Tab-separated table of C-alpha atoms in Angstrom:
chain	number	residue	atom	x	y	z
A	17	MET	CA	-36.882	-97.736	-36.576
A	18	THR	CA	-40.447	-97.907	-37.281
A	19	PRO	CA	-42.926	-97.361	-34.506
A	20	ILE	CA	-43.959	-101.057	-34.654
A	21	GLU	CA	-40.027	-102.025	-34.108
A	22	LYS	CA	-39.916	-99.408	-31.170
A	23	TRP	CA	-42.911	-100.667	-29.743
A	24	PRO	CA	-43.333	-104.499	-30.110
A	25	VAL	CA	-46.444	-104.735	-28.139
A	26	PHE	CA	-48.343	-103.592	-31.373
A	27	ARG	CA	-47.544	-107.109	-32.920
A	28	ARG	CA	-49.706	-108.689	-30.101
A	29	HIS	CA	-52.691	-106.341	-30.529
A	30	ASP	CA	-54.073	-106.471	-33.992
A	31	GLN	CA	-56.571	-103.720	-34.014
A	32	ALA	CA	-53.959	-101.128	-32.575
A	33	ALA	CA	-51.463	-102.271	-35.179
A	34	ALA	CA	-54.210	-101.501	-37.857
A	35	CYS	CA	-55.127	-98.370	-36.352
A	36	LEU	CA	-51.710	-97.017	-36.323
A	37	GLN	CA	-51.244	-98.105	-40.006
A	38	ILE	CA	-54.235	-96.193	-40.676
A	39	TRP	CA	-52.923	-92.965	-39.067
A	40	SER	CA	-49.735	-93.521	-41.143
A	41	ASP	CA	-51.551	-94.222	-44.451
A	42	LEU	CA	-53.595	-90.920	-43.791
A	43	GLY	CA	-50.541	-89.005	-44.170
A	44	ARG	CA	-50.076	-87.853	-40.370
A	45	ALA	CA	-46.588	-86.253	-39.798
A	46	PRO	CA	-44.025	-89.037	-38.921
A	47	ARG	CA	-43.509	-87.181	-35.465
A	48	THR	CA	-47.033	-87.466	-34.901
A	49	ILE	CA	-47.347	-90.988	-35.539
A	50	GLU	CA	-44.087	-91.422	-33.137
A	51	ALA	CA	-46.241	-89.613	-30.448
A	52	TYR	CA	-49.372	-91.665	-31.066
A	53	ALA	CA	-47.213	-95.095	-31.101
A	54	ARG	CA	-46.020	-93.937	-27.631
A	55	GLY	CA	-49.128	-92.880	-26.093
A	56	LEU	CA	-50.926	-95.901	-27.398
A	57	GLY	CA	-48.112	-98.437	-26.719
A	58	GLU	CA	-47.746	-97.482	-23.096
A	59	TYR	CA	-51.543	-97.995	-22.745
A	60	LEU	CA	-51.338	-101.269	-24.293
A	61	LEU	CA	-48.521	-102.426	-22.044
A	62	LEU	CA	-50.593	-101.353	-18.818
A	63	CYS	CA	-53.458	-103.222	-19.845
A	64	GLU	CA	-51.193	-106.545	-20.416
A	65	ARG	CA	-50.072	-105.853	-16.800
A	66	SER	CA	-53.449	-105.580	-15.399
A	67	GLY	CA	-54.633	-108.541	-17.526
A	68	VAL	CA	-57.152	-106.596	-19.174
A	69	ASP	CA	-58.255	-106.773	-22.789
A	70	PRO	CA	-57.865	-103.386	-24.510
A	71	VAL	CA	-60.755	-103.935	-26.863
A	72	THR	CA	-63.182	-104.505	-24.110
A	73	ALA	CA	-61.794	-102.106	-21.314
A	74	ASN	CA	-63.925	-99.783	-19.698
A	75	ARG	CA	-63.503	-96.186	-18.116
A	76	ALA	CA	-62.111	-97.748	-15.024
A	77	ASP	CA	-59.333	-99.204	-16.982
A	78	VAL	CA	-58.591	-96.041	-18.676
A	79	ALA	CA	-58.627	-94.183	-15.315
A	80	VAL	CA	-55.857	-96.479	-14.185
A	81	TYR	CA	-53.623	-95.500	-17.128
A	82	VAL	CA	-54.355	-91.909	-16.155
A	83	ARG	CA	-53.349	-92.485	-12.489
A	84	GLU	CA	-50.161	-94.153	-13.662
A	85	LEU	CA	-49.286	-90.728	-15.904
A	86	THR	CA	-50.054	-88.568	-13.051
A	87	SER	CA	-47.815	-90.336	-10.516
A	88	ARG	CA	-44.818	-91.936	-12.702
A	89	PRO	CA	-41.467	-90.489	-11.899
A	90	HIS	CA	-40.251	-88.604	-14.982
A	91	HIS	CA	-37.595	-90.357	-17.216
A	92	ARG	CA	-35.592	-87.306	-17.136
A	93	GLY	CA	-35.188	-86.793	-13.433
A	94	ALA	CA	-33.298	-83.788	-12.456
A	95	ASN	CA	-33.428	-82.433	-15.788
A	96	VAL	CA	-37.051	-81.532	-15.602
A	97	ILE	CA	-37.362	-77.726	-16.343
A	98	SER	CA	-40.729	-77.162	-14.862
A	99	MET	CA	-43.247	-79.496	-12.994
A	100	ASP	CA	-46.259	-78.446	-10.984
A	101	SER	CA	-46.220	-81.126	-8.571
A	102	GLY	CA	-42.683	-82.657	-9.083
A	103	VAL	CA	-44.392	-85.921	-9.991
A	104	GLY	CA	-45.878	-87.436	-13.165
A	105	LEU	CA	-46.075	-85.758	-16.580
A	106	ALA	CA	-47.335	-82.282	-17.170
A	107	ASN	CA	-51.157	-81.782	-17.846
A	108	ALA	CA	-50.327	-80.962	-21.718
A	109	THR	CA	-48.445	-84.233	-21.838
A	110	ILE	CA	-51.208	-86.320	-20.446
A	111	GLN	CA	-53.633	-84.976	-22.925
A	112	GLN	CA	-51.376	-85.917	-25.646
A	113	ARG	CA	-50.929	-89.437	-24.438
A	114	LEU	CA	-54.683	-89.674	-24.173
A	115	VAL	CA	-55.297	-88.835	-27.922
A	116	PRO	CA	-54.321	-91.869	-29.681
A	117	VAL	CA	-56.102	-94.116	-26.895
A	118	ARG	CA	-59.210	-92.045	-27.564
A	119	LEU	CA	-58.713	-92.421	-31.475
A	120	PHE	CA	-58.133	-95.947	-30.905
A	121	TYR	CA	-61.592	-96.692	-29.437
A	122	ASP	CA	-63.020	-94.286	-32.200
A	123	HIS	CA	-61.546	-97.191	-34.662
A	124	LEU	CA	-62.912	-99.945	-32.752
A	125	ILE	CA	-66.559	-98.191	-32.674
A	126	GLU	CA	-66.396	-97.535	-36.435
A	127	GLU	CA	-65.202	-101.421	-36.797
A	128	GLY	CA	-68.252	-102.523	-34.740
A	129	LEU	CA	-66.348	-103.996	-32.165
A	130	ARG	CA	-67.552	-101.377	-29.390
A	131	SER	CA	-70.640	-99.034	-28.880
A	132	SER	CA	-68.993	-96.570	-26.692
A	133	ASN	CA	-65.845	-94.675	-26.289
A	134	PRO	CA	-64.258	-94.861	-22.467
A	135	VAL	CA	-62.159	-91.790	-23.117
A	136	GLY	CA	-64.386	-88.768	-23.050
A	137	ARG	CA	-63.728	-85.783	-25.076
A	138	GLY	CA	-64.583	-82.424	-23.980
A	139	ARG	CA	-67.286	-81.174	-26.457
A	140	TYR	CA	-70.571	-79.057	-26.744
A	141	THR	CA	-73.326	-81.012	-25.776
A	142	PRO	CA	-77.135	-79.147	-26.180
A	143	GLY	CA	-79.230	-79.031	-23.191
A	144	ARG	CA	-76.422	-79.580	-20.554
A	145	ARG	CA	-75.857	-77.037	-17.874
A	146	ARG	CA	-72.860	-74.801	-17.805
A	147	GLY	CA	-73.223	-73.773	-21.339
A	148	GLY	CA	-73.495	-77.288	-22.568
A	149	GLN	CA	-69.745	-78.235	-22.202
A	150	ALA	CA	-69.125	-81.732	-21.624
A	151	LYS	CA	-66.016	-82.405	-19.751
A	152	GLY	CA	-63.012	-84.491	-20.916
A	153	LEU	CA	-61.666	-87.498	-18.921
A	154	VAL	CA	-58.843	-85.069	-17.664
A	155	PRO	CA	-59.409	-81.481	-16.849
A	156	ARG	CA	-57.461	-79.465	-19.332
A	157	LEU	CA	-55.440	-76.705	-18.012
A	158	THR	CA	-54.466	-73.832	-20.319
A	159	LYS	CA	-51.454	-71.863	-19.191
A	160	LEU	CA	-49.912	-69.004	-21.162
A	161	PRO	CA	-46.462	-69.656	-22.790
A	162	TRP	CA	-43.337	-68.811	-20.876
A	163	ILE	CA	-40.884	-65.854	-22.259
A	164	PRO	CA	-37.906	-64.828	-20.470
A	165	ASP	CA	-37.808	-61.233	-19.087
A	166	GLU	CA	-35.354	-58.710	-20.618
A	167	ASP	CA	-32.420	-59.526	-18.255
A	168	GLN	CA	-32.719	-63.392	-19.006
A	169	TRP	CA	-33.143	-62.609	-22.722
A	170	LEU	CA	-29.803	-60.558	-22.541
A	171	ARG	CA	-28.103	-63.127	-20.617
A	172	ILE	CA	-29.111	-65.495	-23.531
A	173	LEU	CA	-27.690	-63.246	-26.073
A	174	HIS	CA	-24.574	-62.483	-24.386
A	175	VAL	CA	-23.805	-66.363	-24.292
A	176	ALA	CA	-24.812	-66.660	-27.844
A	177	GLN	CA	-22.340	-64.144	-28.894
A	178	SER	CA	-19.551	-66.633	-28.473
A	179	GLU	CA	-21.287	-69.124	-30.265
A	180	PRO	CA	-20.413	-70.435	-33.918
A	181	VAL	CA	-21.934	-68.228	-36.624
A	182	ARG	CA	-24.204	-71.582	-37.495
A	183	ASN	CA	-25.626	-71.321	-33.831
A	184	ARG	CA	-26.213	-67.588	-33.971
A	185	LEU	CA	-27.787	-67.622	-37.302
A	186	MET	CA	-30.292	-70.514	-36.091
A	187	LEU	CA	-31.177	-68.374	-32.901
A	188	ALA	CA	-31.609	-65.206	-34.998
A	189	LEU	CA	-34.018	-66.941	-37.810
A	190	ALA	CA	-35.830	-68.863	-34.838
A	191	TYR	CA	-36.814	-65.579	-33.446
A	192	ASP	CA	-37.047	-63.433	-36.559
A	193	ALA	CA	-39.465	-65.818	-38.012
A	194	ALA	CA	-41.111	-67.543	-34.870
A	195	LEU	CA	-40.067	-70.890	-36.348
A	196	ARG	CA	-40.797	-74.332	-34.627
A	197	ARG	CA	-37.711	-76.625	-34.344
A	198	GLU	CA	-38.515	-78.774	-37.148
A	199	GLU	CA	-39.081	-75.866	-39.258
A	200	LEU	CA	-35.771	-74.303	-38.627
A	201	CYS	CA	-33.773	-77.612	-38.895
A	202	LEU	CA	-35.325	-78.568	-42.113
A	203	LEU	CA	-34.788	-75.228	-43.900
A	204	ARG	CA	-33.313	-75.971	-47.266
A	205	THR	CA	-30.749	-73.685	-49.229
A	206	ASP	CA	-33.678	-73.146	-51.836
A	207	ASP	CA	-35.968	-71.997	-49.208
A	208	VAL	CA	-33.830	-68.987	-48.688
A	209	ASP	CA	-34.406	-65.794	-50.629
A	210	PRO	CA	-31.690	-63.201	-49.886
A	211	SER	CA	-32.779	-60.646	-52.461
A	212	ARG	CA	-36.055	-60.411	-50.393
A	213	ARG	CA	-34.795	-61.557	-47.007
A	214	THR	CA	-37.615	-64.331	-46.697
A	215	LEU	CA	-37.870	-67.830	-45.872
A	216	ARG	CA	-40.307	-70.383	-47.588
A	217	ILE	CA	-41.681	-72.729	-44.909
A	218	ARG	CA	-42.559	-75.759	-46.468
A	219	ALA	CA	-45.866	-77.421	-45.877
A	220	GLU	CA	-44.424	-80.912	-44.945
A	221	THR	CA	-42.197	-79.358	-42.384
A	222	THR	CA	-44.866	-77.558	-40.326
A	223	LYS	CA	-47.115	-78.747	-37.774
A	224	THR	CA	-50.147	-77.668	-39.598
A	225	ARG	CA	-49.189	-78.489	-42.915
A	226	LEU	CA	-49.586	-74.872	-43.912
A	227	GLU	CA	-46.717	-73.513	-46.204
A	228	ARG	CA	-45.965	-69.868	-45.445
A	229	VAL	CA	-43.474	-67.198	-46.433
A	230	VAL	CA	-41.844	-65.116	-43.460
A	231	PRO	CA	-39.344	-62.443	-43.426
A	232	TYR	CA	-36.145	-62.097	-41.656
A	233	SER	CA	-34.055	-59.249	-40.206
A	234	ALA	CA	-31.217	-57.494	-41.975
A	235	THR	CA	-29.025	-58.582	-39.036
A	236	ALA	CA	-29.794	-62.126	-39.692
A	237	GLY	CA	-29.018	-61.492	-43.200
A	238	VAL	CA	-25.359	-60.472	-42.545
A	239	LEU	CA	-25.326	-63.980	-40.320
A	240	LEU	CA	-26.724	-65.804	-43.271
A	241	SER	CA	-24.026	-64.502	-45.745
A	242	GLN	CA	-21.327	-65.536	-43.122
A	243	TYR	CA	-22.897	-68.856	-42.612
A	244	LEU	CA	-23.118	-69.586	-46.258
A	245	ARG	CA	-19.361	-68.785	-46.951
A	246	HIS	CA	-18.590	-70.982	-43.948
A	247	ARG	CA	-20.924	-73.832	-45.220
A	248	ALA	CA	-19.280	-73.983	-48.452
A	249	THR	CA	-15.985	-74.942	-46.842
A	250	LEU	CA	-18.112	-78.127	-45.533
A	251	THR	CA	-19.892	-78.982	-48.851
A	252	ARG	CA	-20.638	-77.574	-52.226
A	253	SER	CA	-23.937	-79.535	-52.433
A	254	ARG	CA	-27.323	-77.977	-51.962
A	255	GLY	CA	-29.863	-79.408	-49.674
A	256	LEU	CA	-30.622	-78.928	-46.021
A	257	LEU	CA	-29.448	-75.497	-44.790
A	258	PHE	CA	-27.707	-76.365	-41.443
A	259	LEU	CA	-25.116	-79.334	-41.511
A	260	SER	CA	-23.315	-80.686	-38.329
A	261	GLU	CA	-19.529	-80.143	-37.849
A	262	SER	CA	-18.824	-82.843	-35.461
A	263	ARG	CA	-16.343	-85.620	-36.413
A	264	ARG	CA	-19.116	-88.550	-36.555
A	265	ASN	CA	-21.429	-86.644	-38.660
A	266	TYR	CA	-19.309	-84.135	-40.355
A	267	ALA	CA	-21.142	-82.206	-43.247
A	268	GLU	CA	-24.422	-84.409	-42.643
A	269	PRO	CA	-27.646	-82.612	-41.769
A	270	LEU	CA	-28.069	-81.234	-38.506
A	271	THR	CA	-30.544	-83.134	-36.333
A	272	LEU	CA	-33.363	-81.993	-34.270
A	273	TRP	CA	-31.840	-83.560	-31.238
A	274	THR	CA	-28.355	-81.752	-31.827
A	275	TRP	CA	-30.081	-78.249	-32.015
A	276	SER	CA	-31.918	-78.952	-28.717
A	277	LYS	CA	-28.654	-79.728	-26.900
A	278	VAL	CA	-27.150	-76.528	-28.289
A	279	VAL	CA	-29.887	-74.561	-27.027
A	280	ARG	CA	-29.946	-76.445	-23.790
A	281	ARG	CA	-26.095	-75.622	-23.284
A	282	ILE	CA	-26.877	-72.189	-23.940
A	283	ALA	CA	-29.591	-71.971	-21.324
A	284	LEU	CA	-27.686	-73.564	-18.705
A	285	GLU	CA	-24.657	-71.334	-19.161
A	286	ALA	CA	-26.875	-68.115	-19.133
A	287	ASP	CA	-28.551	-69.437	-16.204
A	288	VAL	CA	-32.158	-69.455	-17.677
A	289	GLU	CA	-33.085	-73.080	-17.380
A	290	ARG	CA	-36.603	-72.690	-18.989
A	291	PHE	CA	-35.160	-71.629	-22.273
A	292	SER	CA	-35.738	-73.967	-24.929
A	293	THR	CA	-35.956	-74.432	-28.582
A	294	HIS	CA	-39.656	-73.073	-28.745
A	295	THR	CA	-38.840	-70.018	-26.459
A	296	THR	CA	-37.702	-67.718	-29.360
A	297	ARG	CA	-41.127	-68.514	-31.217
A	298	HIS	CA	-43.091	-67.567	-27.908
A	299	LEU	CA	-41.012	-64.277	-27.661
A	300	CYS	CA	-41.374	-63.456	-31.371
A	301	LEU	CA	-45.159	-63.853	-31.487
A	302	THR	CA	-45.683	-61.816	-27.971
A	303	ASP	CA	-43.343	-59.204	-29.291
A	304	LEU	CA	-45.838	-59.150	-32.348
A	305	ALA	CA	-48.856	-58.654	-30.380
A	306	ARG	CA	-47.025	-56.113	-27.980
A	307	MET	CA	-46.529	-53.950	-31.252
A	308	GLY	CA	-50.039	-53.988	-31.985
A	309	TRP	CA	-50.387	-56.748	-34.937
A	310	GLU	CA	-53.989	-58.090	-35.566
A	311	LEU	CA	-54.997	-61.536	-34.379
A	312	HIS	CA	-55.124	-62.760	-38.083
A	313	GLU	CA	-51.923	-61.310	-39.102
A	314	ILE	CA	-50.020	-62.785	-36.227
A	315	ALA	CA	-51.917	-66.509	-37.047
A	316	THR	CA	-50.742	-66.151	-40.591
A	317	PHE	CA	-47.075	-65.418	-39.764
A	318	ALA	CA	-47.215	-68.015	-37.021
A	319	GLY	CA	-48.819	-70.609	-39.410
A	320	HIS	CA	-51.831	-71.406	-36.848
A	321	ARG	CA	-54.627	-72.980	-38.679
A	322	GLN	CA	-56.866	-71.848	-35.612
A	323	THR	CA	-56.683	-68.621	-33.966
A	324	ASP	CA	-57.155	-70.093	-30.517
A	325	SER	CA	-53.375	-70.780	-30.255
A	326	THR	CA	-52.744	-67.020	-31.660
A	327	LEU	CA	-54.873	-65.835	-28.749
A	328	GLN	CA	-52.592	-67.259	-26.102
A	329	TYR	CA	-49.800	-64.417	-27.291
A	330	ILE	CA	-52.449	-61.627	-27.452
A	331	HIS	CA	-53.112	-62.435	-23.772
A	332	LEU	CA	-49.743	-62.824	-22.594
A	333	SER	CA	-48.769	-59.549	-24.104
A	334	GLY	CA	-51.534	-57.728	-22.198
A	335	ARG	CA	-52.326	-55.798	-25.200
A	336	GLU	CA	-56.161	-56.063	-25.077
A	337	LEU	CA	-56.426	-55.643	-21.371
A	338	ALA	CA	-54.034	-52.687	-21.369
A	339	ASP	CA	-55.985	-51.014	-24.148
A	340	LYS	CA	-59.280	-51.660	-21.966
A	341	LEU	CA	-57.748	-50.551	-18.757
A	342	ARG	CA	-56.467	-47.266	-20.642
A	343	GLY	CA	-59.846	-46.581	-22.256
A	344	GLY	CA	-61.695	-47.294	-18.799
A	345	MET	CA	-59.259	-44.958	-16.919
A	346	GLU	CA	-59.541	-42.145	-19.234
A	347	HIS	CA	-63.457	-42.254	-18.685
A	348	ILE	CA	-63.146	-42.548	-14.988
A	349	HIS	CA	-60.810	-39.631	-14.943
A	350	ALA	CA	-62.607	-37.516	-16.731
A	351	TRP	CA	-65.891	-38.317	-14.602
A	352	ARG	CA	-63.782	-37.645	-11.326
A	353	VAL	CA	-62.385	-34.264	-12.704
A	354	GLN	CA	-66.142	-33.266	-13.645
A	355	THR	CA	-67.356	-34.483	-10.034
A	356	LEU	CA	-64.776	-32.369	-8.546
A	357	ALA	CA	-65.360	-29.242	-10.663
A	358	GLY	CA	-69.089	-29.428	-9.712
A	359	GLU	CA	-68.522	-29.746	-6.165
A	360	THR	CA	-66.138	-26.952	-6.161
A	361	ALA	CA	-68.727	-24.724	-8.168
A	362	GLN	CA	-71.231	-25.643	-5.525
A	363	LEU	CA	-69.052	-24.596	-2.681
A	364	ASN	CA	-68.054	-21.348	-4.040
A	365	SER	CA	-72.018	-20.798	-4.713
A	366	GLU	CA	-72.560	-21.370	-0.998
A	367	VAL	CA	-69.638	-19.325	0.273
A	368	ALA	CA	-71.141	-16.267	-1.963
A	369	ARG	CA	-74.347	-16.429	-0.154
């Protein structure tokens, strides 16, 4: 189903449909197009309910959309894993919804249909106070990724031990190589090099469109050998590595949603509800930071185009703060000892007199 078919509202708004087509023609990832269509489609529907022409809407009209995002009940209801207020979408999701709306108005400005964009963006503006930083429409909250503690991770591993070899291999590779869900599920048989124990992560499967080669452990290599023998009983054809074994989709490529359901089931059984398909990536990159990897090395391993995302894992590991604290405490400790030694010498001198 195309985004236009999923969101018929675009058929009633030519400029929005043209904007969506431009994004698609520019080669944006299919999942990005889906996210853009959802954010802009929801905004167009709200404008229709409010009797507002989206082409001429102002900042107050966009603010109504923001209010709706922050107050709507979540469609997943009781399945919501973490929500600060229990109502509305998370801050990161709201930011995501606003991106296509902002890009839509950028498009209208380029077409000469507007002179300004009602969706503000945080950007550096010379001459402004507080470092010249202009605030966006919605304050951006930056939170560190969640990772399980040792007890929670052991519970996940204990449950995973009884899983089929395919699921155990997928968890192992997801952690070893810090793979995103799409990167893992879209691995092909020819992306694996068992002789060097490496995976080729193709550019078209990544979020940043950066191809990379990453290693995996010897333990994952053993699981891979077992799975390849099992996979040969399903099909002899090459192609996507991980296959479904359900009766409905037997020997068909495993979907992203099926893998999410597998991980969700493991998380619930292990009583670690916050564990998700992305948690293994967070845990791996944090462990690399804890081991002393440099920032650029972690960024290359993770496939980050900018190091801003990588810095989250450095901060989460506490490595830099620990190093600074250790160095500072050594200096303070030396100063205290020297001070005590000086006071003791002075006291001995007074007693001798």
